[in-house]
Short mmCIF file of C-alpha atoms in Angstrom, two decimals:
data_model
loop_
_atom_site.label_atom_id
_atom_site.label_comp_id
_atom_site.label_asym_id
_atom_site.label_seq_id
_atom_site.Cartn_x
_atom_site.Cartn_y
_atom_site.Cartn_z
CA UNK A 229 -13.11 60.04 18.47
CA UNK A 230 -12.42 56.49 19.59
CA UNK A 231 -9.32 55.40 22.25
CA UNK A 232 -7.54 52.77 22.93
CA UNK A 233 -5.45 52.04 26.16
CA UNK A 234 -2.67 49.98 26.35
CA UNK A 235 -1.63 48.14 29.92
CA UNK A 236 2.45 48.42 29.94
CA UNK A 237 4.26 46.13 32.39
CA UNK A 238 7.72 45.32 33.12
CA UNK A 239 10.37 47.05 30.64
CA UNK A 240 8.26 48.72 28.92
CA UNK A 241 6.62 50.44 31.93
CA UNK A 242 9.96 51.40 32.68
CA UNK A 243 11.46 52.85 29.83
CA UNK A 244 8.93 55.28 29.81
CA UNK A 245 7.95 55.74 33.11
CA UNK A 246 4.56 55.00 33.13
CA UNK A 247 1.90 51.43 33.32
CA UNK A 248 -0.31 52.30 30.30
CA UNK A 249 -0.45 54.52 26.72
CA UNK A 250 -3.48 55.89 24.96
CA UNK A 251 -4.06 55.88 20.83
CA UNK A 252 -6.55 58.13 19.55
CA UNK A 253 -8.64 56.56 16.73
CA UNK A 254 -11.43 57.19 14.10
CA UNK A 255 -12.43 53.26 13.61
CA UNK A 256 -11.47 49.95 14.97
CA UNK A 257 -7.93 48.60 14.65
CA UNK A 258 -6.49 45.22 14.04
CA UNK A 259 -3.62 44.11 16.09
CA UNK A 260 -0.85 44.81 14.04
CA UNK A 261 -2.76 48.39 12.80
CA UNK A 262 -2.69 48.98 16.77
CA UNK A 263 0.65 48.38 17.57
CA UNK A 264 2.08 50.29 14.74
CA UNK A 265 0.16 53.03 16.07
CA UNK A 266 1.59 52.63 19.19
CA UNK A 267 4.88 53.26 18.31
CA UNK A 268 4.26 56.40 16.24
CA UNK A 269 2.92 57.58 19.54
CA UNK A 270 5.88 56.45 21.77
CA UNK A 271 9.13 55.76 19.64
CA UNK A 272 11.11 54.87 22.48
CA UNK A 273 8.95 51.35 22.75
CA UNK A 274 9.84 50.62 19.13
CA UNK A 275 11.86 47.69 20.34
CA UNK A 276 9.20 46.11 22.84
CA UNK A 277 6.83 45.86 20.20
CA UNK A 278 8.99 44.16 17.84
CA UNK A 279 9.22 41.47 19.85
CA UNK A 280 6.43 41.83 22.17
CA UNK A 281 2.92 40.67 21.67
CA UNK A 282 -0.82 42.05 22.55
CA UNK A 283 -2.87 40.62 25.19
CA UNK A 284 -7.06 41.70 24.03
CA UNK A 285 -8.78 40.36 27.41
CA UNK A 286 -6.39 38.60 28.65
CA UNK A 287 -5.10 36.59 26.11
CA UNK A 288 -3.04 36.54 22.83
CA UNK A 289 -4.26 37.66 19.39
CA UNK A 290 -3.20 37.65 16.38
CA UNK A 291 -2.09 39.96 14.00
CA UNK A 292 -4.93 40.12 12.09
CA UNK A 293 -7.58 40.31 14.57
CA UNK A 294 -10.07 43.21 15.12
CA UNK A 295 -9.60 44.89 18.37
CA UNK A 296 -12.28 46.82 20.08
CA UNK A 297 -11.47 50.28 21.63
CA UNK A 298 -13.26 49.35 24.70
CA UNK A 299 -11.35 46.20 25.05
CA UNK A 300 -8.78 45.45 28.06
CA UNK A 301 -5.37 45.56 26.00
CA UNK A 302 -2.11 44.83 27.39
CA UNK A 303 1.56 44.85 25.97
CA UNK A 304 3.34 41.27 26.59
CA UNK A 305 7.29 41.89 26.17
CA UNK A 306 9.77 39.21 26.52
CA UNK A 307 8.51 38.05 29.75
CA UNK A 308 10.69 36.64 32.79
CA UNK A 309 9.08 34.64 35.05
CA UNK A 310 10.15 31.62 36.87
CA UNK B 269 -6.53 15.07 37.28
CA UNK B 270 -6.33 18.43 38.46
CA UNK B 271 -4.32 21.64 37.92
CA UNK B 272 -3.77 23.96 40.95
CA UNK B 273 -2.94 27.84 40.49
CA UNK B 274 -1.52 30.25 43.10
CA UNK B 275 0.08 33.94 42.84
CA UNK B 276 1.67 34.47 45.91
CA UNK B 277 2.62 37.95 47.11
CA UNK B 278 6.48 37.37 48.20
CA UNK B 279 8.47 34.35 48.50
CA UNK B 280 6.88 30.87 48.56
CA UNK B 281 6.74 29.41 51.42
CA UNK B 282 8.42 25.39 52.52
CA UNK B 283 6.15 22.41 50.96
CA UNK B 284 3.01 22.21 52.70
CA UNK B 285 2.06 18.46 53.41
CA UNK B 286 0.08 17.33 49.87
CA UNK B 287 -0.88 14.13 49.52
CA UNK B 288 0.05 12.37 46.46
CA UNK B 289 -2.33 11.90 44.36
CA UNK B 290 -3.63 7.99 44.11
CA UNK B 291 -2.32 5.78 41.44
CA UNK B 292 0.99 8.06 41.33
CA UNK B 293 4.28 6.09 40.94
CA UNK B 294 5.93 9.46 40.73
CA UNK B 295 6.17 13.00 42.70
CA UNK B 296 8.33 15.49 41.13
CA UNK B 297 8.91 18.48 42.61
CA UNK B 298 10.92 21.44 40.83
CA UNK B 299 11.58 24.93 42.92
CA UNK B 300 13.42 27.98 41.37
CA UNK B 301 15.35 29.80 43.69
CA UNK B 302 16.60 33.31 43.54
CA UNK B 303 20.07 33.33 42.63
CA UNK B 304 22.86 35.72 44.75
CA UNK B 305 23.92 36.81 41.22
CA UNK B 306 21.99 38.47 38.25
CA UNK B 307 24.10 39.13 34.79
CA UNK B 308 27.31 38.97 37.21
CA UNK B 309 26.43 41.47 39.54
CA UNK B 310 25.48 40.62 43.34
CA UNK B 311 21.87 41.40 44.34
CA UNK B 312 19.63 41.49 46.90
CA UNK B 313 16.73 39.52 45.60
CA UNK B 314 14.44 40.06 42.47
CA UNK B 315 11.17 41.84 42.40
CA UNK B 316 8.52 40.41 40.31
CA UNK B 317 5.93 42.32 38.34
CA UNK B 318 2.39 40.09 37.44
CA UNK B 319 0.22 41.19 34.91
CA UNK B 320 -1.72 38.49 37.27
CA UNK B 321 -5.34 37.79 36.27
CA UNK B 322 -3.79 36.57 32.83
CA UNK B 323 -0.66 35.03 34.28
CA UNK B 324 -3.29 32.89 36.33
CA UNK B 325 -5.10 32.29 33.03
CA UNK B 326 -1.47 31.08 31.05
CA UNK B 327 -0.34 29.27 33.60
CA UNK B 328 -3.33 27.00 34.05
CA UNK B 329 -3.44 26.74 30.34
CA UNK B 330 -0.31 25.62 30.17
CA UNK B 331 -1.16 22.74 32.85
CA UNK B 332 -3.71 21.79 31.53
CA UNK B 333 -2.33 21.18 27.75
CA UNK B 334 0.36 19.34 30.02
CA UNK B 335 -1.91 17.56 32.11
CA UNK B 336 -3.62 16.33 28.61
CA UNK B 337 -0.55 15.58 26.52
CA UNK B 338 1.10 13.53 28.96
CA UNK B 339 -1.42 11.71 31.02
CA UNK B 340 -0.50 13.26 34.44
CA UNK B 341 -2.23 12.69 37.34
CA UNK B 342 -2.02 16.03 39.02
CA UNK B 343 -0.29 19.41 38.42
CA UNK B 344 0.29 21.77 41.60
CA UNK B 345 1.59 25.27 40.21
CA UNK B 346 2.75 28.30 42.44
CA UNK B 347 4.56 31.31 41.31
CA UNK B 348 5.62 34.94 43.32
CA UNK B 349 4.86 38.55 42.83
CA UNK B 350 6.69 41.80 44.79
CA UNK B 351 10.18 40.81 46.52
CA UNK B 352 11.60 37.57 46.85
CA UNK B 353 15.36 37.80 48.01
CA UNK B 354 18.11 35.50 47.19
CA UNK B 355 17.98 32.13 47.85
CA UNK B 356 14.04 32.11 48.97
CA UNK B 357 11.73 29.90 46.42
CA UNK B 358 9.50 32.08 43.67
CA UNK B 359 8.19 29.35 41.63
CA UNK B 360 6.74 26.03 42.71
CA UNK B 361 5.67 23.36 40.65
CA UNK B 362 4.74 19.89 41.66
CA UNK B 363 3.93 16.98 39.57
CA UNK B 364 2.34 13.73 40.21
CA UNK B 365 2.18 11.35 37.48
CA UNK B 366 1.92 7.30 37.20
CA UNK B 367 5.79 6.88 36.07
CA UNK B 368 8.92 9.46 36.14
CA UNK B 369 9.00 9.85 32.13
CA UNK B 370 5.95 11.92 31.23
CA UNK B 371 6.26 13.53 34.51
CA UNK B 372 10.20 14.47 34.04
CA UNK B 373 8.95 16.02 30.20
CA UNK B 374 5.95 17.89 31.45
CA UNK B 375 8.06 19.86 34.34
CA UNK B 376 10.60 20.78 31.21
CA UNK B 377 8.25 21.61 29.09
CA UNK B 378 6.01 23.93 31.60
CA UNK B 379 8.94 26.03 32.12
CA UNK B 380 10.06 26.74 28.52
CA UNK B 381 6.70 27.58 28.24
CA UNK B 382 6.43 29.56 31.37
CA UNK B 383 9.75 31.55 30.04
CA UNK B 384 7.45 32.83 26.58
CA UNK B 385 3.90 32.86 27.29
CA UNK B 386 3.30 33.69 31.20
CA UNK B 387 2.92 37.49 31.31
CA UNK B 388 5.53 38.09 34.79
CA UNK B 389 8.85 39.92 34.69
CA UNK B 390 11.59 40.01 37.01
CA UNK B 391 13.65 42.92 38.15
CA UNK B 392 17.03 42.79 40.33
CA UNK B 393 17.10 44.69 43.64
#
């Protein structure tokens, strides 16, 4: 069985009280596969991944694109810096 | 041309002495300051959670597209994580370009960009 992690920052950390979430997998997801997994895992963060985005490595993918399990993934929600 | 990135735990610090960079006809200097107010209620100062080795990575992206597009000369960018409280400085960024024009655009268009693509949030103590 493969796993993903999933960083959480910010509001989403919050709202559920803790900095990352783990999917349980049997192959390789692509982004939008992965974050509709996410949320049948955790409801409640629904809303952050409507409008947030996937980091893979540190950077933005896109919907399409084949993540790894053993990648560094992170959940970008509306962001508020500055 | 160059593009300077800092994380800085806590607030930023006054304007160190930084030469302008040669052939600038124009410095511009933009802080952002932590308001007494946040959605109408008074607060102590905001605490600011970096998802930093990519924020480091966006925001010298971002300069560097800038530094590109417009012609600038140099780009000098400095943001906070943890605590700031009101009315320190959390974000920092300095621009040297030949004239004001390009350099007045780039500093507007780094911070819309900052706003969407720079993974840092703020919280109100």
């Amino acid at each position: 069985m493969l796993q993903y992690t999933i960083l959480l920052f910010g509001p989403a950390s919050a709202l559920i009280g803790a900095d990352r979430v783990v999917v349980q997998c049997s192959r390789s997801y692509t982004c939008d596969e992965l974050k509709a997994q996410i949320v049948k895992a955790n409801p409640s963060l629904e809303t952050h991944l409507q409008v947030g985005r996937l980091a893979v490595n540190q950077g933005f993918v896109a919907g399409d694109a084949s993540i790894e399990p053993d990648a560094e993934i992170a959940l970008i929600t509306m962001v508020s810096g500055g | 041309m160059s593009v300077q990135v800092r994380l800085t735990d806590g607030p930023l610090s006054e304007m160190v002495d930084m030469p302008t960079t040669h052939g600038s006809g124009a410095r511009i200097v933009f802080d952002g300051i932590v308001r007494p107010m946040e959605d109408g209620a008074t607060i102590e100062g905001l605490d600011y959670e970096a998802y930093r080795p990519m924020a480091e990575q966006q925001l010298a992206i971002i300069g560097n597209d800038l530094v590109e597009k417009h012609g600038l000369l140099m780009m000098d960018i400095e943001h906070s994580y943890g605590f700031v409280p009101n009315f320190a400085c959390s974000f920092r960024l300095v621009i040297d370009s030949k004239h004001r024009k390009e350099g007045l655009k780039a500093m507007d268009e780094f911070i819309d960009r900052l706003k969407v693509d720079v993974p840092i949030w703020k919280r109100a103590q």
